[in-house]
Coordinates of C-alpha atoms in Angstrom, one line a residue:
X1 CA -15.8 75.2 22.5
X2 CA -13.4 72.8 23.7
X3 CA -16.1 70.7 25.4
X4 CA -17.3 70.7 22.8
X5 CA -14.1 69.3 20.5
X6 CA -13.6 67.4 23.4
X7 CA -17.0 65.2 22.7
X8 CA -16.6 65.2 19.2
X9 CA -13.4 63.9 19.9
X10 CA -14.8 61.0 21.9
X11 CA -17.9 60.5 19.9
X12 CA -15.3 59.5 16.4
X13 CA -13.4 57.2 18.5
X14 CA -16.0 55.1 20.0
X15 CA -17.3 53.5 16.5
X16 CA -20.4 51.2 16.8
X17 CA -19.2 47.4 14.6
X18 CA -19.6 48.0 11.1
X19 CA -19.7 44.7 9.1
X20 CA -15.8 44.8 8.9
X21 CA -15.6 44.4 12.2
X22 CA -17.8 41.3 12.6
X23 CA -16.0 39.8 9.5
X24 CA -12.6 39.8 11.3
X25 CA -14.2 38.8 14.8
X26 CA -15.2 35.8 12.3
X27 CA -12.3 35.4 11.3
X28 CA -10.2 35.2 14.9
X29 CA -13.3 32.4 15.9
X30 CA -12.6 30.1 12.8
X31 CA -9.0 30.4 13.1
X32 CA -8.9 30.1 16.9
X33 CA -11.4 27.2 16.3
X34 CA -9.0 25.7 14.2
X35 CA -6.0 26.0 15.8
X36 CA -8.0 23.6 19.2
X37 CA -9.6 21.8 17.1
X38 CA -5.7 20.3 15.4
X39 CA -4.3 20.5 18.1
X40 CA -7.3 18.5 19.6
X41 CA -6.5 16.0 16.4
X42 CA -3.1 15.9 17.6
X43 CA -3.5 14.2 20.7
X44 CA -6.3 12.0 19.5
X45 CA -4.0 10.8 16.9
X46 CA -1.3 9.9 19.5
X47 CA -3.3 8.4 22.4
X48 CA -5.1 5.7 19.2
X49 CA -1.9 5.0 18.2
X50 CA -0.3 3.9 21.4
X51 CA -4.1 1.7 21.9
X52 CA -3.5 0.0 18.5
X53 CA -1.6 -2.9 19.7
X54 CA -1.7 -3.8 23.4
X55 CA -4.7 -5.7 22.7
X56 CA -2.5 -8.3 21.3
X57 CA 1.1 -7.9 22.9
X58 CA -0.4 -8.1 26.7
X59 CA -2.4 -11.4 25.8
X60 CA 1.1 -12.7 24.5
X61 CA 2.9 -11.7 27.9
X62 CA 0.0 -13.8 29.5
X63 CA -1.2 -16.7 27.5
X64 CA 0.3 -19.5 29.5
X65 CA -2.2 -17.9 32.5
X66 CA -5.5 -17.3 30.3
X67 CA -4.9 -21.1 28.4
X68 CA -4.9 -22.5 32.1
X69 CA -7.3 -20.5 33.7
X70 CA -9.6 -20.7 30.7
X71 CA -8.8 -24.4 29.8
X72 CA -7.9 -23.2 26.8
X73 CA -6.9 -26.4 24.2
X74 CA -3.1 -25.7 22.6
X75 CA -4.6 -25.7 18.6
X76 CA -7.4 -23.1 20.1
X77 CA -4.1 -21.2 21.5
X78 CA -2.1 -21.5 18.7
X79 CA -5.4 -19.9 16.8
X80 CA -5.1 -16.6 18.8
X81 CA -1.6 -16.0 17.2
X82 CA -3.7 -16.0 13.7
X83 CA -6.9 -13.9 15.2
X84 CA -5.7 -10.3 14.8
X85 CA -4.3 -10.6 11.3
X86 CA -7.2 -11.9 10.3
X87 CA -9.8 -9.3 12.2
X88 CA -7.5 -6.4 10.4
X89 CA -8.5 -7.9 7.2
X90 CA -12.4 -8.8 8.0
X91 CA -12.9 -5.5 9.4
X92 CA -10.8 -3.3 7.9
X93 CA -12.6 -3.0 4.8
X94 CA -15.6 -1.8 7.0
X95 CA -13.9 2.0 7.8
X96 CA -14.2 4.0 4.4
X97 CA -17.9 3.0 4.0
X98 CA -18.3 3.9 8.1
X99 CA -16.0 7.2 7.5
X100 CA -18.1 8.5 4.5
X101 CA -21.7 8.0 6.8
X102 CA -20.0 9.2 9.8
X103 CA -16.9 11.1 9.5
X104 CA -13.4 9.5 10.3
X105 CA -13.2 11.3 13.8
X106 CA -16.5 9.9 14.7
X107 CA -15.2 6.3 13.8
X108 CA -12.1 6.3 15.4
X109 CA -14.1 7.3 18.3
X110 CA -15.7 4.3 18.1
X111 CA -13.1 2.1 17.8
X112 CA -11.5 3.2 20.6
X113 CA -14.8 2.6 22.3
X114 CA -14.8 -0.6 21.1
X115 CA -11.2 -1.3 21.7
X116 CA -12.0 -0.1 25.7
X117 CA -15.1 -2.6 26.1
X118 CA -13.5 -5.2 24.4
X119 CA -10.1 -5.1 27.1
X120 CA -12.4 -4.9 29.8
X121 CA -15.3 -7.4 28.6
X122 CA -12.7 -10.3 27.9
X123 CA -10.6 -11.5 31.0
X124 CA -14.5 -11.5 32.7
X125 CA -15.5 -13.6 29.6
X126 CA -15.7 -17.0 31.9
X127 CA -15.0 -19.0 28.8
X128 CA -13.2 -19.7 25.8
X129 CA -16.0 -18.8 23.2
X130 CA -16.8 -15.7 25.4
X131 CA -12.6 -14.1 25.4
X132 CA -12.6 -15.1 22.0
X133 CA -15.5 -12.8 21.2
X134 CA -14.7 -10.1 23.1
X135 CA -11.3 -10.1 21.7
X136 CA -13.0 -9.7 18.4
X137 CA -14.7 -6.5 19.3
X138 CA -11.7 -5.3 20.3
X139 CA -9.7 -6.2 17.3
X140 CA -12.6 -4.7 15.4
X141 CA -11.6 -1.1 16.8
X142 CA -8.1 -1.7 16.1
X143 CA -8.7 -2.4 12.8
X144 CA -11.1 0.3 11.8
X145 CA -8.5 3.1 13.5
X146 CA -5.7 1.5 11.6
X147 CA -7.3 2.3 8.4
X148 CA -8.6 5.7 9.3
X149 CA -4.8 6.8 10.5
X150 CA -3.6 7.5 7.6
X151 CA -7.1 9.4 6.6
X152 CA -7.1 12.2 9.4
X153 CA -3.6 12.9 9.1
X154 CA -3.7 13.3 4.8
X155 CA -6.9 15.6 5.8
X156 CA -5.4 17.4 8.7
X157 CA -2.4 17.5 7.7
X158 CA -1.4 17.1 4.3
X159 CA 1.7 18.6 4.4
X160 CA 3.1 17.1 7.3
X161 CA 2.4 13.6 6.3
X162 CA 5.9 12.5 6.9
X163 CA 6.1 13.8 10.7
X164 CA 2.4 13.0 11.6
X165 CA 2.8 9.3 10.4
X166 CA 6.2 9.4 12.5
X167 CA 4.4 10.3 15.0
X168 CA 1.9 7.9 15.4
X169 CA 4.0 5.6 14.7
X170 CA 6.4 6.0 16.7
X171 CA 3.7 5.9 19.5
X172 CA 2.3 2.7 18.0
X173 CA 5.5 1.0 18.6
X174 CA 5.9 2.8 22.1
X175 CA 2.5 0.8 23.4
X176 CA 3.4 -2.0 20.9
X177 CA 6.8 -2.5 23.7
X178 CA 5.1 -1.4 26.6
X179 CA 2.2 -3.3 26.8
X180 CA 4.9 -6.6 26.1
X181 CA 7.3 -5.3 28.8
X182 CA 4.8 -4.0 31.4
X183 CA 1.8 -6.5 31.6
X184 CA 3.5 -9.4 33.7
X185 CA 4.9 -6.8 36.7
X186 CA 1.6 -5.3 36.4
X187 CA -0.1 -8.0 37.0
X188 CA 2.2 -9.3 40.0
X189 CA 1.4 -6.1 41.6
X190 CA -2.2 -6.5 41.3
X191 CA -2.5 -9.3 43.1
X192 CA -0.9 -12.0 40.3
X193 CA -4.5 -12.5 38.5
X194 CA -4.1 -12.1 34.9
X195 CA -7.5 -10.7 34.5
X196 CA -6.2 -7.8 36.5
X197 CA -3.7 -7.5 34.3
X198 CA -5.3 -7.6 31.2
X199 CA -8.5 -5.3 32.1
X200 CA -6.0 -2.9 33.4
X201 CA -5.1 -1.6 29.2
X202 CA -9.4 -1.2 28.9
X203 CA -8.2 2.7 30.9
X204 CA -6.1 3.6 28.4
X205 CA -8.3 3.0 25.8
X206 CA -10.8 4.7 27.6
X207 CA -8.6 7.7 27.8
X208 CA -8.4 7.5 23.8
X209 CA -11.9 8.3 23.4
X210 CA -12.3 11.1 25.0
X211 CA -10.3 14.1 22.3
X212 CA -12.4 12.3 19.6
X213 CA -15.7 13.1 21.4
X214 CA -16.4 16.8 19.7
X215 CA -15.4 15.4 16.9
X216 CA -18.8 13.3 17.3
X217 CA -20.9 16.3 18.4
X218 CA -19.3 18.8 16.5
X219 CA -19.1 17.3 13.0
X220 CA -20.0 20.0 11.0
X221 CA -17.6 22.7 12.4
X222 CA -14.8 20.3 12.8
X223 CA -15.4 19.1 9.1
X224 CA -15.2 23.2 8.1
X225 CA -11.7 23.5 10.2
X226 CA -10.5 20.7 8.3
X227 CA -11.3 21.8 4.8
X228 CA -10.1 24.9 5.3
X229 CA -6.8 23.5 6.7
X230 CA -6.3 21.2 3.4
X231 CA -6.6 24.4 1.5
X232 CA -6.0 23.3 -2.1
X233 CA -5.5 19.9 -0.9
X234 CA -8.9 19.1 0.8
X235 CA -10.9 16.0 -0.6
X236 CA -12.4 16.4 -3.8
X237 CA -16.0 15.2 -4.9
X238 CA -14.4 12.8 -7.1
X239 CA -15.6 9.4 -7.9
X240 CA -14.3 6.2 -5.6
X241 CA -10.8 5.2 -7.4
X242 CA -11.0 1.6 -9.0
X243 CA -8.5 0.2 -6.6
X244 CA -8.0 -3.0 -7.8
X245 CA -7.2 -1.9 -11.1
X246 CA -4.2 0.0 -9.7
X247 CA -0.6 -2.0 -10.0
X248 CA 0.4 0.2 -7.6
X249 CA -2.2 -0.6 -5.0
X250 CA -1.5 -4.1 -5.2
X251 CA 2.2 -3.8 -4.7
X252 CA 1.5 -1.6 -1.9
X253 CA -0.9 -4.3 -0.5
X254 CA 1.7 -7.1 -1.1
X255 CA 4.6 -5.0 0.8
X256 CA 2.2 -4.4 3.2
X257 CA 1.5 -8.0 3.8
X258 CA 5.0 -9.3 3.4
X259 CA 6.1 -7.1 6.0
X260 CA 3.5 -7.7 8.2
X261 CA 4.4 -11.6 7.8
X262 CA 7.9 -10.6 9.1
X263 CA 6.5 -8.9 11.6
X264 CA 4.6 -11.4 13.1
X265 CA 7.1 -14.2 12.6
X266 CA 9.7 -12.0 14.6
X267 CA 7.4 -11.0 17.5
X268 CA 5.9 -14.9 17.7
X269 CA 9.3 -17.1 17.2
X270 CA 12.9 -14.7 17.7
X271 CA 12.7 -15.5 21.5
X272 CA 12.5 -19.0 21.4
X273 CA 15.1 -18.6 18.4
X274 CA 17.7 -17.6 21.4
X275 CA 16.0 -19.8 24.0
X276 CA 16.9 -23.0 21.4
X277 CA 20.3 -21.8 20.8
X278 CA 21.4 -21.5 24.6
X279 CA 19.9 -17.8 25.5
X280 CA 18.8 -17.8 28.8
X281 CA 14.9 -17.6 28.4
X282 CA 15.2 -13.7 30.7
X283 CA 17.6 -12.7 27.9
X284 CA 15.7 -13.8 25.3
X285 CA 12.7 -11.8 26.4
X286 CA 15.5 -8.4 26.8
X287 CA 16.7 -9.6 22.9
X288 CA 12.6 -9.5 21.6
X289 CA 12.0 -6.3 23.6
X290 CA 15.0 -4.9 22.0
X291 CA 13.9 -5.6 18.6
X292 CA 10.5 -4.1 19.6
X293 CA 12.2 -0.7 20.7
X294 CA 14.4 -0.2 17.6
X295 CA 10.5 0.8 15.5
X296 CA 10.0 4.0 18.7
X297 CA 12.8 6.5 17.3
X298 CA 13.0 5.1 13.9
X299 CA 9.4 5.0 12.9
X300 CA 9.4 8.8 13.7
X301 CA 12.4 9.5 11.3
X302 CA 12.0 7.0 8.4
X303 CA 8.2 8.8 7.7
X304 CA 10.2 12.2 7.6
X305 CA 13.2 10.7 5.3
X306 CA 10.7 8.8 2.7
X307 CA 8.4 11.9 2.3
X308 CA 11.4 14.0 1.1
X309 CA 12.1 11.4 -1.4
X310 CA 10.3 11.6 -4.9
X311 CA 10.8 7.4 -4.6
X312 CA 11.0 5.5 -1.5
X313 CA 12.5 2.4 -3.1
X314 CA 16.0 3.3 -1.4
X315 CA 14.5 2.7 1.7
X316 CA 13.1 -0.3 1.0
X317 CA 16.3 -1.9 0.1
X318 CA 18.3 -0.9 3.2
X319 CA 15.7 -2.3 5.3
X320 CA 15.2 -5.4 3.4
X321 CA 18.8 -5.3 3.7
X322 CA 19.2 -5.2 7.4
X323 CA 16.4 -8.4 7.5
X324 CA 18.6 -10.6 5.3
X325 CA 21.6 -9.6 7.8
X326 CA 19.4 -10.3 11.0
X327 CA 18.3 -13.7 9.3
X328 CA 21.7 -14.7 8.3
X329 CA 23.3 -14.0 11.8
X330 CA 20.5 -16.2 13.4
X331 CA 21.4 -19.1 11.0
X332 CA 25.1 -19.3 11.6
X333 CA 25.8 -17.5 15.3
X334 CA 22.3 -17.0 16.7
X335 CA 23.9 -16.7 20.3
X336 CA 27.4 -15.7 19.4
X337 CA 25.5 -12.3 17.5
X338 CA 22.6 -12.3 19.0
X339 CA 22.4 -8.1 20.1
X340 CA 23.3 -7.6 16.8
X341 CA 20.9 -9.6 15.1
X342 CA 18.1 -8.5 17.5
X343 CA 19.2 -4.8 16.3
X344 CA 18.9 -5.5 13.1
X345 CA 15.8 -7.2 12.8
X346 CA 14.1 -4.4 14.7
X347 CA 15.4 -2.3 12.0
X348 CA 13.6 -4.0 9.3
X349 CA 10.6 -4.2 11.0
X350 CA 10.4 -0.5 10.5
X351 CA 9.2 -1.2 7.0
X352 CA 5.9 -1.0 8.9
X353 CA 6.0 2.9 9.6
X354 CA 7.3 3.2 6.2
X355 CA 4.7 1.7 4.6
X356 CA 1.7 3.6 6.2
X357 CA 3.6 6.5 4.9
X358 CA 3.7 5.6 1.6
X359 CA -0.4 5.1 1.7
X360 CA -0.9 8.3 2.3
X361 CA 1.6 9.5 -0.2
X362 CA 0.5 7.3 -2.8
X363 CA -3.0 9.0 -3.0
X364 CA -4.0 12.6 -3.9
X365 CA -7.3 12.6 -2.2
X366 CA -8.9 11.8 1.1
X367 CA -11.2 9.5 -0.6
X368 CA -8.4 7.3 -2.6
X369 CA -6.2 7.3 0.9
X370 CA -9.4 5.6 2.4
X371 CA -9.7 3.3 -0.6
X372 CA -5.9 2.9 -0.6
X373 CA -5.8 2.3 2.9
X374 CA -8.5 -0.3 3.8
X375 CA -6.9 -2.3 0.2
X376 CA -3.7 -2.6 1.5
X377 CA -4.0 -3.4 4.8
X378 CA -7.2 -5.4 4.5
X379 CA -5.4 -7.5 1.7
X380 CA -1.9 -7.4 3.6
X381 CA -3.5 -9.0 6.5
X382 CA -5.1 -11.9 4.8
X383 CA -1.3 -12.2 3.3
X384 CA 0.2 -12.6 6.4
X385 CA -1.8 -15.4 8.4
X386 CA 0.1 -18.3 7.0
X387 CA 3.4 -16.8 7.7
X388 CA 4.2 -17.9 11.5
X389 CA 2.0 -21.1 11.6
X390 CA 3.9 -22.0 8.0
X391 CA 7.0 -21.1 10.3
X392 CA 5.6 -23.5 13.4
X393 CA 4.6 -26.8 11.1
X394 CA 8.1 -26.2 9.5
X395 CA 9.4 -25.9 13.0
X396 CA 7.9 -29.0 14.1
X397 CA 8.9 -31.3 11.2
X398 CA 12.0 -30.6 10.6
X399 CA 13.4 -30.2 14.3
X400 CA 15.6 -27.3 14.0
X401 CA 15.3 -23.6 12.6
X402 CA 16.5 -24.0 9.5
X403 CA 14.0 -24.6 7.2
X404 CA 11.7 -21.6 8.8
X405 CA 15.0 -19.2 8.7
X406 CA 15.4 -20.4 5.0
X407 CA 11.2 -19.2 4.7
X408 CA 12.0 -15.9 6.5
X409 CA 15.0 -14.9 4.1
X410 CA 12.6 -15.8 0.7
X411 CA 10.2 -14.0 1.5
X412 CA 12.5 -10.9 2.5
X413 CA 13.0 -11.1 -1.1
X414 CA 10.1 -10.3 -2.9
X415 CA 9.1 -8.0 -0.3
X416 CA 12.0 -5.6 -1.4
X417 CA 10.4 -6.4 -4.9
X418 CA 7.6 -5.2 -4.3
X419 CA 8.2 -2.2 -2.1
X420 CA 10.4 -0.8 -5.2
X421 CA 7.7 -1.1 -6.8
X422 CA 5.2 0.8 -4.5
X423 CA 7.8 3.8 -4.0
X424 CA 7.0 5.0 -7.5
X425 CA 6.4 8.7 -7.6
X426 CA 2.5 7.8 -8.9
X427 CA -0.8 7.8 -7.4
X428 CA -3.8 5.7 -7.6
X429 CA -5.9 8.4 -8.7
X430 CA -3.3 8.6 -12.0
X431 CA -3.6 4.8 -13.0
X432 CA -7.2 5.3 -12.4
X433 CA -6.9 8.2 -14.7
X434 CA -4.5 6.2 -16.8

């Protein structure tokens, strides 16, 4: 009998699956998919982010070596200053087309292809035409990521946009100021050839591409792991938002390109700023790298601070603040100051992080952050060539940095304007509505 109670025992206990138990194995494999699969994001999102700008700083740290060694004219030199800006706004408008056929993951995976052939194609060029094109190509990827940044973390992550956009651009501005501070030694140790020293970023970017690869392969699971992340959130099957009918897509797009302008002007002319004003020309170099640094720890916390905030205008006046400081220390004491005034530039410049933040909070959907996205930074772009060659011909004429400093403070002005204006707690989707 008790054998027998014995195997009766063991036959209850050992169950064959019943559907309940294949629903929760389900279950585990979605959400342990899920769980690598963000975490797979995470890092992808990162690694782009530091490859979004070398491209352009280590070509600055070396464009006295590629002008000789490519014969390069100075107007053709002076062009190169103008090139990105102007790539970010050609191509840009390419990635919500390419991220609706493809998938944002499978484009940013390209880009950073691109961005990785271009580095390495381009100090091998052999001419002027030739590192001009392959420049392109890499500018190209850079400008398709930017856009697409601000996509995968709204669908990944939609509500953590504040510490994801932190995070990437803090990392932005980490390879923005270690590509400028890193290429020259680099490039000594390798010998002194600047091709060396150029190719050498094409790695990085080649390490870029490689979390973004399943998300090439694996569209269709990766796609399901997002939805289901976004929850109530996720993209709706909405119609494309009317972009240019939204006030507040164009005052995003203005801020963006105002700032951008700044930007620019800062990273092309502060140095030699200092360098005319009696700054040893080393120091000058520590002052710019400075100012670079300041956008690593504060582009992580200004994200966090603006997404807490029902309007992000605040913001925008203490940084526009901080410029009009910086620009009037460099008018009346640019040596006496000039640690203060780098510090405080490089504050302002964080308007940058700021607004990429405020693209993905000034759209409900997936769909209108693409939309929102390639506007404002497609238009900001093309808003922001003239700024540092306006700065150079004033430069030139008048002899002195006054006039150009003059420039920089106006147009710190309507860019404080317009960033009040874009912090309004509305969306795209409402004046589309509207």
């Amino acid at each position: 009998m008790a054998p027998q109670e014995t195997r009766t025992t063991k036959s209850t206990n050992v169950r064959s699956p019943t559907a309940s138990d294949s629903g929760g194995a389900a279950v585990s494999t979605a959400s342990t998919t899920r769980a690598w699969a963000t975490r797979l994001v995470v890092v992808g999102i990162m690694l782009s982010a530091v490859n979004l700008r070398p491209a352009i700083t280590s070509l600055g740290a070396l464009l006295e070596e590629v002008r000789d060694g490519l014969g390069m004219s100075g107007s053709v030199a002076g062009l190169l200053t103008s090139v990105p800006p102007l790539c970010f706004a050609l191509f840009g408008v390419m990635a919500p087309r390419l991220a609706r056929r493809f998938g944002p993951g499978a484009v940013v995976c390209a880009g950073m292809a691109a961005i990785t052939a271009g580095l390495l194609l381009r100090p091998y060029a052999g001419s002027t035409a030739g590192f001009l094109a392959a420049s392109a190509l890499a500018l190209m990827g850079i400008a398709v990521s930017n856009v697409l940044m601000p996509v995968i973390v709204k669908r990944w992550f939609p509500d953590r946009v504040g510490s994801m956009t932190g995070l990437y651009s803090m990392a932005l501005a980490l390879g923005t100021s270690a590509a400028a501070a890193v290429t020259v030694p680099m490039t000594q140790a390798l010998g002194g050839s600047w091709q060396s020293g150029l190719a050498m970023w094409a790695l990085l970017a080649a390490v870029a591409v490689v979390p973004w690869i399943p998300f090439v392969r694996e569209r269709g699971s990766t796609a399901r792991a997002a939805a289901s992340r976004e929850g109530p959130a996720r993209e709706e099957p909405a119609a494309a938002v009317r972009i240019t009918r939204s006030r507040i897509a164009w005052a995003l797009a203005v801020f963006f390109g105002l700032q951008a302008t700044a930007a620019y002007i800062t990273m092309g002319w502060m140095a030699q700023i200092f360098r005319d004003a009696g700054v040893p020309a080393s120091t000058a170099g520590l002052l710019l790298a400075v100012t670079m640094v300041m956008g690593v720890p504060l582009a992580f916390v200004i994200p966090r601070v603006a997404t807490r905030l029902p309007h992000q205008g605040p913001i925008v006046i203490a940084l526009g603040v901080c410029g009009l400081a910086g620009y009037a220390g460099l008018y009346f004491a640019p040596a006496g100051g000039a640690w203060a005034w780098a510090v405080l530039l490089g504050v302002s410049n964080c308007a940058f992080p700021l607004a990429l933040t405020m693209v993905g909070m000034r759209a409900r959907t997936g769909t209108g952050v693409a939309q929102l996205s390639a506007f404002a930074q497609s238009t900001g772009y093309l808003i922001s060539i003239p700024g540092p060659l306006l700065v150079g011909v004033l430069y030139q004429h008048s002899g002195g940095w006054g006039l150009p400093i003059a420039l920089m403070t106006g147009l710190m002005i309507p860019q404080m304007v317009v960033g009040v204006l874009a912090g309004r707690n509305r969306t795209v989707e409402d004046e589309a509505a509207g």
